[in-house]
PDB file of C-alpha atoms in Angstrom:
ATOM      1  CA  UNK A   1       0.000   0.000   0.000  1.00 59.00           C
ATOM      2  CA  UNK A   2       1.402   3.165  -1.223  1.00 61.00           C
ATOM      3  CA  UNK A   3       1.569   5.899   1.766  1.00 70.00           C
ATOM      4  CA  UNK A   4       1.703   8.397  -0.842  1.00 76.00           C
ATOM      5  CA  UNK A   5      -1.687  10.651  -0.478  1.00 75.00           C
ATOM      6  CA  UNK A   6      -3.307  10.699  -3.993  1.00 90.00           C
ATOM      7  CA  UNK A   7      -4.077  13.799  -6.162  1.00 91.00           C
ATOM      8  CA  UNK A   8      -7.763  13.826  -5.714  1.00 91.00           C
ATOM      9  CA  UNK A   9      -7.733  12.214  -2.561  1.00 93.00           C
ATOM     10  CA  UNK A  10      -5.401  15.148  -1.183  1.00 93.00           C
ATOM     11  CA  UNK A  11      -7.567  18.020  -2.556  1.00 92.00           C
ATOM     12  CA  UNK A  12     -10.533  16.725  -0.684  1.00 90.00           C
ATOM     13  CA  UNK A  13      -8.436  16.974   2.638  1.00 92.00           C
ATOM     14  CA  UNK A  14      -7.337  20.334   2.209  1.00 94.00           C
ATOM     15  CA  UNK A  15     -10.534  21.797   1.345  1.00 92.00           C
ATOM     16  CA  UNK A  16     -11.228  20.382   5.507  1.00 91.00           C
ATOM     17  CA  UNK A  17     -14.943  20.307   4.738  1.00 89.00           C
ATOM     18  CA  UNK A  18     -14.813  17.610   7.647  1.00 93.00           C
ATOM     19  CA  UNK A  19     -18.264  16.829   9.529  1.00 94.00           C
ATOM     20  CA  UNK A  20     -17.125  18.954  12.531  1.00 94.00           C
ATOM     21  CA  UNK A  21     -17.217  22.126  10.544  1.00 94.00           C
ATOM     22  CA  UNK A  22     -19.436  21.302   7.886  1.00 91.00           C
ATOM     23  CA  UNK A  23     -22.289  20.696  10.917  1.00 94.00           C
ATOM     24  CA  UNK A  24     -21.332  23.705  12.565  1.00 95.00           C
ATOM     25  CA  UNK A  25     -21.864  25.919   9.146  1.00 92.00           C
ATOM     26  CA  UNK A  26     -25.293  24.355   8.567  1.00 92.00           C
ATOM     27  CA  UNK A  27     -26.224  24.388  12.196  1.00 95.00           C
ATOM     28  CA  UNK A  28     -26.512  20.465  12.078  1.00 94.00           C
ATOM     29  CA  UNK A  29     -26.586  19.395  15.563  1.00 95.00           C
ATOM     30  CA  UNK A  30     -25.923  15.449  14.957  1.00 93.00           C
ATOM     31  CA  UNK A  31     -22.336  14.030  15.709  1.00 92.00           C
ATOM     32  CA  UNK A  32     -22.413  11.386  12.607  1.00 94.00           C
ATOM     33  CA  UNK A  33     -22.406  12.713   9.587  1.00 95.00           C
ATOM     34  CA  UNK A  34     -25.388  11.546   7.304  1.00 92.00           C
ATOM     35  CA  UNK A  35     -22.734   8.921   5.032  1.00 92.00           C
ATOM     36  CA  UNK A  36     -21.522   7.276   7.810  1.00 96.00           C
ATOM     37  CA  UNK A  37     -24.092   4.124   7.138  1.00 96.00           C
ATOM     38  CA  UNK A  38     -23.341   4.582   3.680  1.00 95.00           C
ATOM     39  CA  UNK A  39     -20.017   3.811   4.625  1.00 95.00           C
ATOM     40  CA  UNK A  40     -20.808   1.626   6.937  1.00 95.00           C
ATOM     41  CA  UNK A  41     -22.829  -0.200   4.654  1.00 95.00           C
ATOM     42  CA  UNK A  42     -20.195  -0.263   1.784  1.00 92.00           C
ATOM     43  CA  UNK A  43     -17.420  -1.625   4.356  1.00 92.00           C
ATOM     44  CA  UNK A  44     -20.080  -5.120   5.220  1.00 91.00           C
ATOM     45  CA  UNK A  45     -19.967  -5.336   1.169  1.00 90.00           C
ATOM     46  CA  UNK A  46     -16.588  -5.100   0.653  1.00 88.00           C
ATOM     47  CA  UNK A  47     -15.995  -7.831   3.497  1.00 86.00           C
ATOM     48  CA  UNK A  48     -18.162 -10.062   1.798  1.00 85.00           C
ATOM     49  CA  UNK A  49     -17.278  -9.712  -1.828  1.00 79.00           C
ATOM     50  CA  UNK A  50     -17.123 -12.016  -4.240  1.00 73.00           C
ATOM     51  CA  UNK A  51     -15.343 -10.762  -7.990  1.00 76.00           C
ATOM     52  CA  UNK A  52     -12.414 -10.363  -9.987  1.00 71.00           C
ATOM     53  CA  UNK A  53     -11.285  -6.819  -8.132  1.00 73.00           C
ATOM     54  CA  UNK A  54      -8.422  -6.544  -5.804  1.00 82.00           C
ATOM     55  CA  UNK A  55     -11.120  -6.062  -3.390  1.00 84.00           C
ATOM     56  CA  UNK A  56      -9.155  -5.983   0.404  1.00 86.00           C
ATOM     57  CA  UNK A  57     -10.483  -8.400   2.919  1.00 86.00           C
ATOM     58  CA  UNK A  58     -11.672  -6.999   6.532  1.00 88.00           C
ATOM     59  CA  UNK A  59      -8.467  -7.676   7.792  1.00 91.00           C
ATOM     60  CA  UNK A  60      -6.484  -6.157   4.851  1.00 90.00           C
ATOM     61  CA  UNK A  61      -9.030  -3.459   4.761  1.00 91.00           C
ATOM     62  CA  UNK A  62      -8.977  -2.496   8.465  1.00 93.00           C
ATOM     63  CA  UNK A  63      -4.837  -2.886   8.319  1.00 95.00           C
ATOM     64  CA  UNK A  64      -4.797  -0.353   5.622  1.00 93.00           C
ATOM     65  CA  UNK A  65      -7.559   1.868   7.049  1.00 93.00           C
ATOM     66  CA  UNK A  66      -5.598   1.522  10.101  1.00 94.00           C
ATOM     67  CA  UNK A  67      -2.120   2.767   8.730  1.00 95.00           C
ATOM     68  CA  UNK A  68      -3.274   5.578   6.397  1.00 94.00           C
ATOM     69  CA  UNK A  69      -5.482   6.834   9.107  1.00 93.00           C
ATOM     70  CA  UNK A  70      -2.097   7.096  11.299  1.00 93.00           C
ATOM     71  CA  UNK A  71      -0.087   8.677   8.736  1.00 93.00           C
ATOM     72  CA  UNK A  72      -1.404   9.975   5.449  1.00 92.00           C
ATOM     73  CA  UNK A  73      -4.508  11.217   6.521  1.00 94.00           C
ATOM     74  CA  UNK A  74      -3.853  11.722  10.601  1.00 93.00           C
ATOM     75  CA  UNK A  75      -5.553  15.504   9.806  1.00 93.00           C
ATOM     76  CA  UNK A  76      -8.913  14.362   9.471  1.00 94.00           C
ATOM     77  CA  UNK A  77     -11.045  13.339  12.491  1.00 94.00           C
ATOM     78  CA  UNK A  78     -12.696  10.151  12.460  1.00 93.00           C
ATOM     79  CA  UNK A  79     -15.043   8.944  10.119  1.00 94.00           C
ATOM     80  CA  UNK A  80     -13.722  10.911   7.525  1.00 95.00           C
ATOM     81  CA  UNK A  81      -9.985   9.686   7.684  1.00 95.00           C
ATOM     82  CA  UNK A  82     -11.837   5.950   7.415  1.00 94.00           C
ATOM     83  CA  UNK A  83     -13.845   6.959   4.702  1.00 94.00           C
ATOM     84  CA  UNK A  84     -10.521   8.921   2.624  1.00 95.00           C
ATOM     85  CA  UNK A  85      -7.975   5.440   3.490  1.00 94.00           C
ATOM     86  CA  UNK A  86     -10.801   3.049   2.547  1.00 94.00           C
ATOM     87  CA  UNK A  87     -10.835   5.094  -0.854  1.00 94.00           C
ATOM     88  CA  UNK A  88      -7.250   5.203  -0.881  1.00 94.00           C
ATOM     89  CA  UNK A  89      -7.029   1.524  -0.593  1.00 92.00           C
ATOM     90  CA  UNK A  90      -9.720   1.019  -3.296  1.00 91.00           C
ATOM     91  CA  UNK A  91      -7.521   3.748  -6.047  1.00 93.00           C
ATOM     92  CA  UNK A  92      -4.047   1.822  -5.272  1.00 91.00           C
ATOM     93  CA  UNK A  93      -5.590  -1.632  -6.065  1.00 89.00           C
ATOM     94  CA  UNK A  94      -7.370  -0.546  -9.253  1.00 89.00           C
ATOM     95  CA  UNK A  95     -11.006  -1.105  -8.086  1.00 89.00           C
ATOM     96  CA  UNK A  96     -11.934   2.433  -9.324  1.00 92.00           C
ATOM     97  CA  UNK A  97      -9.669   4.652 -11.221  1.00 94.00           C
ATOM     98  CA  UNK A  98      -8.921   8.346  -9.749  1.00 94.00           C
ATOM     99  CA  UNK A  99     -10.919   9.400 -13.116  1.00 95.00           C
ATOM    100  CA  UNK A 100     -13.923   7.244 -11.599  1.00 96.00           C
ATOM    101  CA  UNK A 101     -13.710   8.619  -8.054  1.00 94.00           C
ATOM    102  CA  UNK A 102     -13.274  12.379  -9.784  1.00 94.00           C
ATOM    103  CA  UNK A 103     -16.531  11.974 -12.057  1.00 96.00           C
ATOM    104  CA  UNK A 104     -18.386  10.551  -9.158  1.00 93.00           C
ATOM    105  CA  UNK A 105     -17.328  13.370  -6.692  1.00 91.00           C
ATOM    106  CA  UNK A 106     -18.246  15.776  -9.783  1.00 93.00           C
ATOM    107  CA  UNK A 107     -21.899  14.176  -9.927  1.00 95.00           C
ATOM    108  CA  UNK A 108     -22.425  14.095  -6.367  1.00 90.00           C
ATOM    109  CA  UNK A 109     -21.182  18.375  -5.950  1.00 87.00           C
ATOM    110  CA  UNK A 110     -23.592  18.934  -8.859  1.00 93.00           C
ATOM    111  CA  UNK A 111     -26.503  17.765  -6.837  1.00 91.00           C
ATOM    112  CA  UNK A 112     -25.883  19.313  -3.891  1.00 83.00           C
ATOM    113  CA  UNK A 113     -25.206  22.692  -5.798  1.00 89.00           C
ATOM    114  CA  UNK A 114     -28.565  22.095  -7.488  1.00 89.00           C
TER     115      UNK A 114
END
């Protein structure tokens, strides 16, 4: 696992639109941020997939999650340093491209912005 932070991946963490502040700015009073069961919920699939990706197992996944969390992305607070290593993890091993991740990120601003 490269502990190299990755071009899109490192944008997102210095624009710091972390839950903390993001909450605060909207006057959201809730600790979790509303994506945290996504996340949640794509973390039990990736444990139990089944394909031809380079998909990490739990272990592998929490190991990695782990070590970026501790190093490459120790600036963001928890979930969002799980959520940045988990796509970290999913970039190195080819399971989405940083194109992908970009045009998804690009879809998902666009609605909000709506």
């Amino acid at each position: 696992m490269s502990g190299e932070p990755i071009g899109t991946l490192r944008r997102i963490v210095e624009r710091n639109q972390v839950w903390p502040v993001m909450a605060a700015k909207y006057g959201v009073e809730n600790p979790v941020p509303p994506w945290k069961t996504s996340l949640d919920g794509l973390c039990d699939a990736l444990d139990r997939a089944a394909c031809d990706a380079d998909v990490p197992t739990f272990a592998e996944r929490r190991d990695e999650e782990d070590d970026l969390s501790a190093t490459v992305y120790s600036s963001l607070p928890y979930p969002e340093n799980q959520l940045v290593a988990l796509a970290h993890s999913l970039l190195a091993r080819g399971v989405i491209t940083e194109e992908e991740l970009q045009q998804r990120l690009s879809a998902v601003r666009a609605r909000l912005e709506a």
